Structure formats: structure tokens, C-alpha cells
């Protein structure tokens, strides 16, 4: 298209007509509006769950723990949790209430739930098609104006979008299972910490009674020594027994404080620490132990970490196929461009007559040439090794995931067998002390006192029996504690949560000190 404008003289030289400016300003908002609408349409395809992907965790917690979980996102949620915690702390804490407080109030678990929300956002982002790039350039030169618009889109990204979306969904499923596994881990750790704290408290109560009796006996022997009714050796034996019991009591109290603080940390208590009341003794042993003939199969079917490993193998296999399919291309993009160009040129024209001076004025004609250019570009980037390094890396990653899955399967079966053996052995051991050792120690204590009163035995034998009785009671408390910890391990070894340390790996408690 060409347009001609006749000028009157050198003073009338002007740029292109101003009417062209509004026309350009008209086109730009329309183009930008189309871009914004397209971007909004792409973003509108993304949906997020109301609970941040916490559905599987809620289901597993309700089915396996019979507990509820929730997220703290607003001050109202925080106040609701605080009210619930205060209500649960009004009575002496049971193990189920302790687990419920931990699941609601532990901020480390809340942080894991936030990580799940981040994983959901990454999943939504990975599910989107590749974003096109838009460019707009305007170049003004001497007598010319160039406007160019360009759109570039990744063909490779669009072609691989369905497979990448499937891989992203698998990754998000892994994140959900890991979050559920973290919830189970916290529940298991809370149960173990609860049993340790209650057992130490029970041992402290027993040692307090023993210490009071030993103190009375020590004072009695001191008065008898002052009257000459007993020897200094007998006095020293009685005094050292009292001192030993006092030392065991002091160590047990320190251990009780440590166990309580461990439980407080798992419960996430900032306030109401003084309101934490624990029962005076551990639960009684069940009437009979449970049999788990199919515990290995159950663990292989239900363990969350094993399910995560299986999904990992499937995901890496899909990534290997995707890498094999696109190995020869790193970048494959297509672009379209639209350009408008206008330039000005002047030619000589016939002279014109100046009305004021009557003289002739040379005439010129200014022409504006307009042109539109469209184009299509294709960008291809080929790796120098034709994708061989990517293929090798993907294959090694796949084989690594397979080997890790095999190793985890072996470990899960072994952990299940070990947990059941520890459970059965702990039950038999604790029941043996409860039904055999403690009744016999009670008989020995009663008969020894009668023999001492009848002057048949001396104080040395009486004190030896007393020390053995203290050690037997401490061992019985420790055995019952270990049974309930083994019971917890057996419960969680089939569903998830890191297996806890057994009695052989537990930190030495005040019961061991009493046994010494």
C-alpha cells in the first residue's frame, strides 16, 4: 500500500500522520489482551484439593490409628487445636489421647503437611503445557518504523505433556504416602515415649516407697548402735543399702524428667506442660499374646515405604521411556512472527507559486511505503552424543530403584519377623516376672523378715534379699515397658513408620541402674 502527501515547502516536513499512532495503540491492547486470556485459560486448568492433598493421610490415620489429623492454617485452627489439647489434658493421659494430641499439635508434622502442599503445587505446575513466549519489538529509524510480534512454543514439551503429567501424578502420590508415613512415625514415637515415661514414673514410685523403708531401717540401726545393741558392721550394711536406694531414686527421677521432656516435645506442648498427668503404672499385660501367622505378607502388602518404592520404580521406568523417545532432541520449538514496516521517501514535483511573495517554490512529494512480513521459524537442538549420556543415566537410575525396592522388601520381611519375635519374647519374659519371679521374691522377703525377727538369720542376708527384691521389681517394670514398646513396633511394622529400637537398643534407664 502506498500513500502520497504533497508538501508545501521545507518548513512543512513532518513525520508520518498522527492518525497512525492511535491505530498502533489500538492493535497493542488487543494483542496483549489475547495473550492474557490465553495464559488465564491455561492456568484455569489447574485445580487444587481443599485440604492440600491430605486425603490419603486422613484415611490411613482413621483406619489404622482411629485418630484424626488436621492442618493449622489460620488463627481459628490454632485456637481449635488448643481447646482440644486442653480438653485431652484434663484427665491422666492415656496412650491414645497422647497420640491424638501429637497428631494435632506437633508442629513438625504440620511442617510435613506444608511440604505436601508444596508438592501439590509442583504437581499442578508440572501438569501445565509449556508456556509460550511472546515478544513485541518496535524500531524507529530515520524515516522508518518497524513493529514485529513473535510467538514461540515448544513442540517437544507439548508432545511429551501427557507422559510428563502422569509422572508428576506419580510423584505427588509418593509425596502423599510419605506424609502418611510421617504421621505413622510420629504416632509410633509418641507411643514409645509414653510407655517409657510411665514406666520410669512407676519405678520412681516403687523406689520412693523402698527409700522410705530403708531410711526408717537406717535410723533404727543408728539408734540401736548408739545403745550397743548392734555392731558397726550391721549399721554400715543398713546405711549403705539406704544410700544405694537413694542414689537409684535420684537417677530414676532424672530419667523421668528426660522421658517427660521427650514426650512433651512429641506432643508439641508449649503451654499446659504442668497439666501433663501420667498414670501411675503401665497397663497390665493382655491375657494372651496375639498370633500373626501372615505378618510378612501383611507387611509386604501394606507398608507405606514399600508402596513408595514401588511407585518409584514405575515412575523411573516411565522417565526412561520418555528419555528414550526424546533422546535425539533437547529443544524443538516453533515460532511465528508478524512484522509491519513503514518507510518515507520524497520525490521532486512541479514548482508552486508562493501567494505572499509571488515567487516559485520548489515542490516535493513524500511517499510512505507500508509492508507486512510473516514468517515461521523452527528451532532444533541436537545433543552431541545423540542422547547416549541421558539414556545411560536413566537406565542406571532405573536399576538403582529396582535394587532399592528389592533390598527394602527383604528388610521389611526381616523387620516383621523380628518385631513379632520381640513381641512374643517380651510377653513371655514379662509374664514370667509377673507370675513367677515377683511372687517368689515377695515370699522370700516375708519369710526373711520372720527369720530375722527370730534371730535365725542376720541382717546381711536380710539386706541381700532386699536388694534382690528391688532389682527384681525394677526388671519387671522394665520388662513390661519393653513388651508395650514391642507391641507398638509390631503394630507399625506392617503399616509404616520407622521401626523403633527394641529393648536391647534402648537408652539405659533407671531400671538398669536399680538392677546394678
Short mmCIF file of C-alpha atoms in Angstrom, two decimals:
data_model
loop_
_atom_site.label_atom_id
_atom_site.label_comp_id
_atom_site.label_asym_id
_atom_site.label_seq_id
_atom_site.Cartn_x
_atom_site.Cartn_y
_atom_site.Cartn_z
CA UNK A 1 0.00 0.00 0.00
CA UNK A 2 1.32 3.39 -0.84
CA UNK A 3 0.11 6.87 0.21
CA UNK A 4 1.29 10.21 -1.24
CA UNK A 5 1.31 13.56 0.53
CA UNK A 6 2.34 16.75 -1.21
CA UNK A 7 4.32 19.16 0.94
CA UNK A 8 4.37 22.93 0.56
CA UNK A 9 7.99 23.53 1.39
CA UNK A 10 10.91 22.63 3.63
CA UNK A 11 9.23 24.09 6.74
CA UNK A 12 6.32 21.71 6.33
CA UNK A 13 8.35 18.46 6.54
CA UNK A 14 6.67 16.27 9.15
CA UNK A 15 6.70 12.70 10.42
CA UNK A 16 4.04 10.23 9.33
CA UNK A 17 0.47 11.35 10.04
CA UNK A 18 -0.61 11.22 13.69
CA UNK A 19 -3.57 9.07 12.75
CA UNK A 20 -1.23 6.09 12.51
CA UNK A 21 -0.32 6.34 16.21
CA UNK A 22 -3.80 5.59 17.59
CA UNK A 23 -4.06 2.75 15.13
CA UNK A 24 -0.94 1.13 16.62
CA UNK A 25 -2.11 1.77 20.17
CA UNK A 26 -5.34 0.07 19.18
CA UNK A 27 -3.60 -3.05 17.97
CA UNK A 28 -1.32 -3.46 21.02
CA UNK A 29 -4.04 -3.80 23.72
CA UNK A 30 -5.90 -6.29 21.57
CA UNK A 31 -2.77 -8.44 21.18
CA UNK A 32 -1.85 -8.19 24.85
CA UNK A 33 -5.42 -8.97 25.87
CA UNK A 34 -5.35 -12.12 23.76
CA UNK A 35 -2.12 -13.17 25.43
CA UNK A 36 -3.55 -12.61 28.91
CA UNK A 37 -6.72 -14.53 28.09
CA UNK A 38 -4.68 -17.45 26.74
CA UNK A 39 -2.48 -17.54 29.85
CA UNK A 40 -5.52 -17.40 32.12
CA UNK A 41 -7.12 -20.25 30.21
CA UNK A 42 -4.03 -22.39 30.69
CA UNK A 43 -3.80 -21.58 34.40
CA UNK A 44 -7.52 -22.22 34.85
CA UNK A 45 -6.97 -25.89 34.03
CA UNK A 46 -5.13 -26.35 37.37
CA UNK A 47 -7.19 -27.49 40.36
CA UNK A 48 -6.08 -27.87 43.95
CA UNK A 49 -7.57 -30.03 46.67
CA UNK A 50 -9.26 -28.32 49.59
CA UNK A 51 -7.01 -30.00 52.17
CA UNK A 52 -3.73 -29.76 50.28
CA UNK A 53 -3.62 -33.45 49.32
CA UNK A 54 -4.15 -34.70 52.89
CA UNK A 55 -6.94 -37.12 51.96
CA UNK A 56 -4.88 -40.37 51.99
CA UNK A 57 -3.29 -39.39 55.31
CA UNK A 58 -6.70 -38.81 56.87
CA UNK A 59 -7.93 -42.16 55.61
CA UNK A 60 -4.89 -44.09 56.87
CA UNK A 61 -4.94 -42.35 60.27
CA UNK A 62 -8.63 -43.12 60.71
CA UNK A 63 -8.28 -46.75 59.62
CA UNK A 64 -5.02 -47.72 61.33
CA UNK A 65 -4.89 -45.37 64.32
CA UNK A 66 -8.55 -44.45 64.83
CA UNK A 67 -7.35 -40.87 65.17
CA UNK A 68 -7.95 -37.67 63.28
CA UNK A 69 -5.44 -35.33 61.69
CA UNK A 70 -5.82 -31.74 60.63
CA UNK A 71 -3.94 -28.76 59.29
CA UNK A 72 -3.29 -25.50 61.12
CA UNK A 73 -3.57 -22.71 58.57
CA UNK A 74 -5.34 -19.88 60.34
CA UNK A 75 -5.66 -18.47 63.87
CA UNK A 76 -9.06 -20.15 64.13
CA UNK A 77 -7.46 -23.55 63.50
CA UNK A 78 -4.82 -22.83 66.12
CA UNK A 79 -7.43 -21.93 68.71
CA UNK A 80 -9.46 -25.03 67.91
CA UNK A 81 -6.40 -27.24 68.43
CA UNK A 82 -5.52 -25.51 71.71
CA UNK A 83 -9.02 -26.09 73.04
CA UNK A 84 -8.88 -29.74 72.03
CA UNK A 85 -5.48 -30.20 73.69
CA UNK A 86 -6.67 -28.60 76.93
CA UNK A 87 -9.67 -30.95 76.97
CA UNK A 88 -7.48 -34.01 76.44
CA UNK A 89 -5.10 -32.98 79.22
CA UNK A 90 -7.77 -32.63 81.91
CA UNK A 91 -7.54 -36.31 82.89
CA UNK A 92 -4.47 -38.53 83.30
CA UNK A 93 -3.14 -39.10 79.82
CA UNK A 94 -3.76 -42.41 78.08
CA UNK A 95 -1.65 -43.59 75.17
CA UNK A 96 -4.44 -42.95 72.64
CA UNK A 97 -5.01 -39.42 73.90
CA UNK A 98 -1.25 -38.79 73.75
CA UNK A 99 -1.18 -39.87 70.12
CA UNK A 100 -4.17 -37.66 69.32
CA UNK A 101 -2.50 -34.61 70.88
CA UNK A 102 0.68 -35.27 68.91
CA UNK A 103 -1.17 -35.63 65.61
CA UNK A 104 -3.00 -32.36 66.16
CA UNK A 105 -0.38 -30.24 67.90
CA UNK A 106 3.08 -31.34 66.70
CA UNK A 107 4.39 -28.54 64.51
CA UNK A 108 6.96 -30.75 62.83
CA UNK A 109 4.06 -32.80 61.47
CA UNK A 110 2.35 -29.59 60.38
CA UNK A 111 5.52 -28.66 58.50
CA UNK A 112 5.35 -32.05 56.75
CA UNK A 113 1.77 -31.21 55.74
CA UNK A 114 3.04 -27.90 54.35
CA UNK A 115 5.64 -29.83 52.34
CA UNK A 116 2.77 -31.85 50.92
CA UNK A 117 1.07 -28.62 49.87
CA UNK A 118 4.28 -27.57 48.12
CA UNK A 119 4.36 -30.95 46.37
CA UNK A 120 0.79 -30.41 45.17
CA UNK A 121 1.74 -27.01 43.75
CA UNK A 122 4.70 -28.56 41.94
CA UNK A 123 2.42 -31.30 40.59
CA UNK A 124 -0.01 -28.69 39.27
CA UNK A 125 2.83 -26.74 37.72
CA UNK A 126 4.26 -29.84 36.03
CA UNK A 127 0.82 -30.68 34.61
CA UNK A 128 0.60 -27.44 32.66
CA UNK A 129 1.56 -27.28 28.99
CA UNK A 130 4.81 -25.45 28.23
CA UNK A 131 4.28 -21.72 28.37
CA UNK A 132 4.72 -19.98 25.03
CA UNK A 133 6.97 -16.95 24.84
CA UNK A 134 5.76 -13.69 23.34
CA UNK A 135 7.88 -10.82 22.11
CA UNK A 136 6.98 -7.40 20.71
CA UNK A 137 9.57 -5.04 19.26
CA UNK A 138 9.24 -1.51 17.88
CA UNK A 139 12.15 0.06 15.99
CA UNK A 140 12.18 3.68 14.85
CA UNK A 141 14.84 4.87 12.44
CA UNK A 142 15.41 7.73 10.05
CA UNK A 143 12.11 7.93 8.27
CA UNK A 144 11.12 4.32 9.06
CA UNK A 145 9.08 2.44 11.70
CA UNK A 146 9.28 -1.35 12.20
CA UNK A 147 6.96 -3.34 14.50
CA UNK A 148 7.48 -7.09 14.97
CA UNK A 149 5.39 -9.57 17.01
CA UNK A 150 6.64 -13.12 17.66
CA UNK A 151 5.22 -16.22 19.38
CA UNK A 152 7.42 -19.26 20.16
CA UNK A 153 6.08 -22.58 21.54
CA UNK A 154 7.84 -25.83 22.47
CA UNK A 155 6.62 -28.66 20.28
CA UNK A 156 8.63 -31.19 22.28
CA UNK A 157 7.02 -30.06 25.50
CA UNK A 158 3.54 -30.36 24.02
CA UNK A 159 4.26 -33.80 22.60
CA UNK A 160 5.54 -35.15 25.92
CA UNK A 161 2.92 -33.41 28.09
CA UNK A 162 0.68 -36.48 28.74
CA UNK A 163 3.59 -38.62 29.89
CA UNK A 164 5.09 -35.83 31.99
CA UNK A 165 1.71 -35.26 33.59
CA UNK A 166 1.47 -38.95 34.50
CA UNK A 167 4.96 -38.85 36.01
CA UNK A 168 4.06 -35.76 38.03
CA UNK A 169 0.94 -37.51 39.34
CA UNK A 170 3.05 -40.47 40.48
CA UNK A 171 5.48 -38.14 42.22
CA UNK A 172 2.61 -36.47 44.04
CA UNK A 173 1.25 -39.87 45.09
CA UNK A 174 4.68 -40.62 46.56
CA UNK A 175 4.58 -37.35 48.49
CA UNK A 176 1.14 -38.24 49.89
CA UNK A 177 2.33 -41.65 51.05
CA UNK A 178 5.47 -40.17 52.60
CA UNK A 179 3.30 -37.71 54.52
CA UNK A 180 1.10 -40.55 55.77
CA UNK A 181 4.23 -42.47 56.74
CA UNK A 182 5.49 -39.44 58.69
CA UNK A 183 2.16 -39.34 60.52
CA UNK A 184 2.50 -43.01 61.46
CA UNK A 185 6.10 -42.44 62.53
CA UNK A 186 5.06 -39.68 64.91
CA UNK A 187 2.27 -41.83 66.33
CA UNK A 188 4.68 -44.72 66.94
CA UNK A 189 7.31 -42.49 68.54
CA UNK A 190 4.67 -40.95 70.79
CA UNK A 191 3.52 -44.36 71.99
CA UNK A 192 7.08 -45.45 72.74
CA UNK A 193 7.87 -42.21 74.59
CA UNK A 194 4.63 -42.55 76.56
CA UNK A 195 5.43 -46.08 77.72
CA UNK A 196 8.97 -45.08 78.70
CA UNK A 197 7.75 -42.11 80.73
CA UNK A 198 5.05 -44.13 82.51
CA UNK A 199 7.49 -46.96 83.25
CA UNK A 200 10.06 -44.58 84.72
CA UNK A 201 7.34 -42.95 86.81
CA UNK A 202 6.28 -46.36 88.10
CA UNK A 203 9.88 -47.17 89.00
CA UNK A 204 10.21 -43.83 90.83
CA UNK A 205 7.09 -44.60 92.87
CA UNK A 206 8.46 -48.01 93.82
CA UNK A 207 11.84 -46.58 94.78
CA UNK A 208 10.20 -43.84 96.84
CA UNK A 209 8.47 -46.49 98.96
CA UNK A 210 11.65 -48.55 99.20
CA UNK A 211 13.67 -45.46 100.11
CA UNK A 212 11.27 -44.55 102.90
CA UNK A 213 11.52 -48.06 104.37
CA UNK A 214 15.32 -48.06 104.02
CA UNK A 215 15.56 -44.68 105.72
CA UNK A 216 13.47 -45.89 108.66
CA UNK A 217 15.60 -49.01 108.99
CA UNK A 218 18.80 -46.97 108.80
CA UNK A 219 17.63 -44.65 111.56
CA UNK A 220 16.61 -47.64 113.66
CA UNK A 221 20.01 -49.27 113.28
CA UNK A 222 21.65 -45.96 114.15
CA UNK A 223 19.77 -45.83 117.46
CA UNK A 224 20.50 -49.49 118.13
CA UNK A 225 24.16 -48.80 117.52
CA UNK A 226 24.11 -45.95 119.99
CA UNK A 227 22.79 -48.37 122.65
CA UNK A 228 25.26 -51.08 121.66
CA UNK A 229 22.53 -53.49 120.56
CA UNK A 230 24.07 -54.00 117.12
CA UNK A 231 27.52 -53.96 115.63
CA UNK A 232 29.05 -51.26 113.48
CA UNK A 233 29.19 -53.72 110.59
CA UNK A 234 25.43 -54.23 110.69
CA UNK A 235 24.90 -50.48 110.91
CA UNK A 236 27.16 -49.87 107.91
CA UNK A 237 25.36 -52.51 105.84
CA UNK A 238 22.00 -50.93 106.59
CA UNK A 239 23.29 -47.41 105.90
CA UNK A 240 24.85 -48.38 102.56
CA UNK A 241 21.60 -50.07 101.49
CA UNK A 242 19.75 -46.83 102.21
CA UNK A 243 22.41 -44.86 100.31
CA UNK A 244 22.17 -47.19 97.30
CA UNK A 245 18.40 -46.88 97.16
CA UNK A 246 18.63 -43.09 97.46
CA UNK A 247 21.11 -42.97 94.56
CA UNK A 248 18.87 -45.18 92.42
CA UNK A 249 15.92 -42.92 93.23
CA UNK A 250 17.85 -39.79 92.23
CA UNK A 251 18.88 -41.34 88.93
CA UNK A 252 15.34 -42.55 88.27
CA UNK A 253 13.99 -39.05 88.86
CA UNK A 254 16.47 -37.60 86.39
CA UNK A 255 15.43 -40.23 83.85
CA UNK A 256 11.77 -39.43 84.50
CA UNK A 257 12.37 -35.77 83.71
CA UNK A 258 14.17 -36.70 80.50
CA UNK A 259 11.38 -39.09 79.45
CA UNK A 260 8.69 -36.50 80.21
CA UNK A 261 10.50 -33.85 78.19
CA UNK A 262 10.85 -36.27 75.30
CA UNK A 263 7.10 -36.88 75.43
CA UNK A 264 6.38 -33.15 75.72
CA UNK A 265 8.41 -32.46 72.58
CA UNK A 266 6.48 -35.08 70.63
CA UNK A 267 3.17 -33.69 71.90
CA UNK A 268 4.26 -30.20 70.84
CA UNK A 269 3.26 -28.65 74.16
CA UNK A 270 4.23 -25.01 74.60
CA UNK A 271 1.86 -24.34 77.44
CA UNK A 272 -0.02 -26.71 79.75
CA UNK A 273 3.23 -28.55 80.46
CA UNK A 274 2.38 -28.71 84.16
CA UNK A 275 -1.04 -30.12 83.28
CA UNK A 276 0.53 -33.25 81.79
CA UNK A 277 -0.51 -36.08 84.10
CA UNK A 278 0.60 -39.64 83.51
CA UNK A 279 -0.87 -42.77 85.08
CA UNK A 280 0.95 -44.35 87.99
CA UNK A 281 1.75 -47.62 86.26
CA UNK A 282 1.87 -49.33 82.91
CA UNK A 283 -1.15 -51.16 81.52
CA UNK A 284 -1.45 -54.77 82.57
CA UNK A 285 -0.34 -57.49 80.21
CA UNK A 286 -3.03 -58.93 77.95
CA UNK A 287 -4.45 -62.29 78.87
CA UNK A 288 -2.76 -63.93 75.90
CA UNK A 289 -0.41 -62.87 73.14
CA UNK A 290 -1.59 -62.39 69.58
CA UNK A 291 -0.61 -64.73 66.77
CA UNK A 292 0.41 -63.24 63.43
CA UNK A 293 0.94 -66.11 61.03
CA UNK A 294 0.77 -63.91 57.92
CA UNK A 295 2.69 -60.94 59.24
CA UNK A 296 5.26 -60.99 56.42
CA UNK A 297 2.61 -60.96 53.71
CA UNK A 298 0.69 -58.27 55.54
CA UNK A 299 3.79 -56.09 55.79
CA UNK A 300 4.61 -56.57 52.09
CA UNK A 301 1.10 -55.52 51.15
CA UNK A 302 0.57 -52.58 53.50
CA UNK A 303 3.93 -50.96 54.30
CA UNK A 304 3.82 -47.38 53.06
CA UNK A 305 7.54 -47.08 52.40
CA UNK A 306 7.33 -50.20 50.25
CA UNK A 307 4.46 -48.68 48.30
CA UNK A 308 6.55 -45.56 47.77
CA UNK A 309 9.42 -47.69 46.45
CA UNK A 310 7.09 -49.49 44.02
CA UNK A 311 5.81 -46.18 42.69
CA UNK A 312 9.42 -45.03 42.34
CA UNK A 313 10.22 -47.99 40.09
CA UNK A 314 7.16 -47.28 37.94
CA UNK A 315 7.99 -43.58 37.75
CA UNK A 316 11.62 -44.11 36.82
CA UNK A 317 10.58 -46.64 34.16
CA UNK A 318 8.30 -44.04 32.60
CA UNK A 319 11.09 -41.47 32.72
CA UNK A 320 13.38 -43.96 30.98
CA UNK A 321 10.84 -44.49 28.19
CA UNK A 322 10.37 -40.74 27.85
CA UNK A 323 14.13 -40.19 27.66
CA UNK A 324 14.47 -42.93 25.05
CA UNK A 325 11.73 -41.37 22.95
CA UNK A 326 13.22 -37.87 23.02
CA UNK A 327 16.92 -38.76 23.16
CA UNK A 328 17.81 -37.13 19.82
CA UNK A 329 16.33 -33.74 20.68
CA UNK A 330 16.94 -31.36 23.54
CA UNK A 331 14.94 -28.46 22.11
CA UNK A 332 12.22 -28.46 19.47
CA UNK A 333 10.42 -25.15 19.20
CA UNK A 334 8.31 -23.50 16.54
CA UNK A 335 7.76 -19.77 16.22
CA UNK A 336 5.62 -17.46 14.21
CA UNK A 337 6.31 -13.79 13.50
CA UNK A 338 4.35 -10.88 12.09
CA UNK A 339 6.09 -7.65 11.12
CA UNK A 340 4.84 -4.26 9.89
CA UNK A 341 7.25 -1.81 8.25
CA UNK A 342 6.80 1.74 7.07
CA UNK A 343 9.39 3.98 5.38
CA UNK A 344 9.31 7.51 3.96
CA UNK A 345 10.71 8.69 0.57
CA UNK A 346 10.43 12.12 -1.17
CA UNK A 347 10.48 12.94 -4.93
CA UNK A 348 10.66 16.18 -6.87
CA UNK A 349 7.40 17.78 -8.03
CA UNK A 350 6.39 20.80 -10.13
CA UNK A 351 7.11 24.21 -8.53
CA UNK A 352 4.27 26.04 -6.87
CA UNK A 353 3.57 29.74 -6.55
CA UNK A 354 4.04 31.44 -3.16
CA UNK A 355 0.98 33.63 -2.53
CA UNK A 356 2.79 36.21 -0.43
CA UNK A 357 5.94 36.77 -2.42
CA UNK A 358 4.67 35.71 -5.78
CA UNK A 359 7.78 33.62 -6.29
CA UNK A 360 8.08 29.98 -7.29
CA UNK A 361 8.66 27.39 -4.57
CA UNK A 362 10.15 24.02 -5.46
CA UNK A 363 7.64 21.26 -4.78
CA UNK A 364 8.23 17.77 -3.28
CA UNK A 365 6.07 14.68 -2.85
CA UNK A 366 6.57 12.48 0.29
CA UNK A 367 5.66 8.81 -0.18
CA UNK A 368 5.10 6.31 2.70
CA UNK A 369 5.61 2.67 1.87
CA UNK A 370 3.92 0.10 4.10
CA UNK A 371 4.70 -3.60 4.07
CA UNK A 372 3.74 -6.64 6.21
CA UNK A 373 6.01 -9.67 6.65
CA UNK A 374 5.03 -13.04 8.17
CA UNK A 375 7.40 -15.86 8.95
CA UNK A 376 7.74 -19.26 10.57
CA UNK A 377 10.82 -20.49 12.45
CA UNK A 378 11.81 -23.90 13.75
CA UNK A 379 14.48 -24.36 16.41
CA UNK A 380 16.07 -27.78 16.90
CA UNK A 381 18.86 -28.59 19.33
CA UNK A 382 20.50 -32.00 18.94
CA UNK A 383 22.82 -33.29 21.70
CA UNK A 384 26.34 -34.00 20.58
CA UNK A 385 26.25 -37.60 21.85
CA UNK A 386 22.75 -38.16 20.45
CA UNK A 387 21.36 -38.56 23.95
CA UNK A 388 23.55 -41.51 24.93
CA UNK A 389 24.52 -39.98 28.30
CA UNK A 390 20.87 -39.33 29.13
CA UNK A 391 19.93 -42.90 28.27
CA UNK A 392 22.73 -44.36 30.36
CA UNK A 393 21.85 -42.16 33.32
CA UNK A 394 18.17 -43.08 33.08
CA UNK A 395 18.97 -46.80 32.89
CA UNK A 396 21.24 -46.64 35.94
CA UNK A 397 18.58 -44.72 37.83
CA UNK A 398 16.01 -47.37 36.96
CA UNK A 399 18.27 -50.24 38.04
CA UNK A 400 19.06 -48.42 41.28
CA UNK A 401 15.36 -48.07 42.08
CA UNK A 402 14.81 -51.79 41.36
CA UNK A 403 17.67 -52.82 43.65
CA UNK A 404 16.45 -50.49 46.40
CA UNK A 405 12.97 -51.98 46.12
CA UNK A 406 14.41 -55.49 46.42
CA UNK A 407 16.51 -54.51 49.42
CA UNK A 408 13.55 -52.85 51.11
CA UNK A 409 11.38 -55.93 50.52
CA UNK A 410 14.00 -58.14 52.19
CA UNK A 411 14.28 -55.70 55.09
CA UNK A 412 10.53 -55.42 55.53
CA UNK A 413 10.12 -59.19 55.82
CA UNK A 414 13.01 -59.39 58.28
CA UNK A 415 11.72 -56.47 60.35
CA UNK A 416 8.28 -58.08 60.51
CA UNK A 417 9.71 -61.36 61.77
CA UNK A 418 11.95 -59.58 64.26
CA UNK A 419 9.11 -57.44 65.58
CA UNK A 420 6.91 -60.48 66.11
CA UNK A 421 9.69 -62.43 67.83
CA UNK A 422 10.40 -59.48 70.12
CA UNK A 423 6.70 -59.17 70.87
CA UNK A 424 6.31 -62.85 71.78
CA UNK A 425 9.59 -62.94 73.70
CA UNK A 426 8.72 -59.73 75.55
CA UNK A 427 5.32 -61.10 76.50
CA UNK A 428 6.76 -64.35 77.84
CA UNK A 429 9.58 -62.57 79.67
CA UNK A 430 7.32 -60.01 81.33
CA UNK A 431 4.72 -62.61 82.20
CA UNK A 432 7.44 -64.80 83.74
CA UNK A 433 8.49 -61.99 86.06
CA UNK A 434 4.89 -61.16 86.90
CA UNK A 435 3.75 -64.72 87.58
CA UNK A 436 6.95 -66.31 88.90
CA UNK A 437 9.78 -64.04 90.00
CA UNK A 438 7.88 -61.29 91.84
CA UNK A 439 5.66 -63.65 93.89
CA UNK A 440 8.71 -65.66 94.90
CA UNK A 441 10.59 -62.51 95.85
CA UNK A 442 7.66 -61.43 97.98
CA UNK A 443 7.65 -64.77 99.79
CA UNK A 444 11.41 -64.53 100.36
CA UNK A 445 11.04 -61.01 101.79
CA UNK A 446 8.25 -62.04 104.18
CA UNK A 447 9.97 -65.22 105.33
CA UNK A 448 13.31 -63.46 105.67
CA UNK A 449 11.77 -60.87 107.95
CA UNK A 450 10.29 -63.61 110.12
CA UNK A 451 13.63 -65.41 110.28
CA UNK A 452 15.41 -62.18 111.15
CA UNK A 453 12.92 -61.44 113.90
CA UNK A 454 13.51 -64.93 115.23
CA UNK A 455 17.27 -64.31 115.07
CA UNK A 456 17.72 -67.21 112.66
CA UNK A 457 19.45 -65.06 110.01
CA UNK A 458 21.47 -61.89 110.36
CA UNK A 459 20.98 -58.51 108.79
CA UNK A 460 23.39 -59.27 105.93
CA UNK A 461 21.09 -61.95 104.48
CA UNK A 462 18.06 -59.71 105.02
CA UNK A 463 19.67 -56.83 103.13
CA UNK A 464 20.82 -59.12 100.33
CA UNK A 465 17.23 -60.29 99.86
CA UNK A 466 16.02 -56.69 99.92
CA UNK A 467 18.50 -55.67 97.21
CA UNK A 468 17.44 -58.64 95.08
CA UNK A 469 13.79 -57.68 95.53
CA UNK A 470 14.45 -54.08 94.41
CA UNK A 471 16.31 -55.32 91.33
CA UNK A 472 13.54 -57.83 90.53
CA UNK A 473 10.83 -55.17 90.69
CA UNK A 474 12.89 -52.80 88.55
CA UNK A 475 13.47 -55.54 85.98
CA UNK A 476 9.77 -56.44 85.99
CA UNK A 477 8.82 -52.81 85.26
CA UNK A 478 11.42 -52.63 82.51
CA UNK A 479 10.19 -55.93 81.03
CA UNK A 480 6.61 -54.68 80.90
CA UNK A 481 7.77 -51.43 79.32
CA UNK A 482 9.70 -53.35 76.67
CA UNK A 483 6.66 -55.50 75.96
CA UNK A 484 4.46 -52.49 75.23
CA UNK A 485 7.18 -50.94 73.08
CA UNK A 486 7.44 -54.26 71.19
CA UNK A 487 3.65 -54.22 70.90
CA UNK A 488 3.91 -50.79 69.27
CA UNK A 489 6.65 -51.98 66.91
CA UNK A 490 4.52 -54.95 65.89
CA UNK A 491 1.57 -52.67 65.18
CA UNK A 492 3.54 -50.29 62.97
CA UNK A 493 5.90 -52.72 61.27
CA UNK A 494 3.07 -53.83 59.00
CA UNK A 495 1.72 -50.39 58.06
CA UNK A 496 4.56 -47.89 58.19
CA UNK A 497 6.57 -45.62 60.40
CA UNK A 498 10.22 -46.25 61.14
CA UNK A 499 10.58 -49.26 63.44
CA UNK A 500 11.72 -48.25 66.89
CA UNK A 501 14.64 -49.50 68.86
CA UNK A 502 13.97 -52.59 70.89
CA UNK A 503 14.90 -53.17 74.47
CA UNK A 504 18.44 -54.12 73.51
CA UNK A 505 18.92 -50.75 71.75
CA UNK A 506 17.02 -48.54 74.17
CA UNK A 507 18.76 -45.95 76.23
CA UNK A 508 19.74 -47.25 79.66
CA UNK A 509 17.06 -46.33 82.14
CA UNK A 510 16.85 -46.09 85.88
CA UNK A 511 15.70 -49.68 85.97
CA UNK A 512 19.12 -50.81 84.75
CA UNK A 513 20.68 -48.72 87.46
CA UNK A 514 18.48 -50.40 90.04
CA UNK A 515 19.47 -53.82 88.70
CA UNK A 516 23.12 -52.89 89.15
#
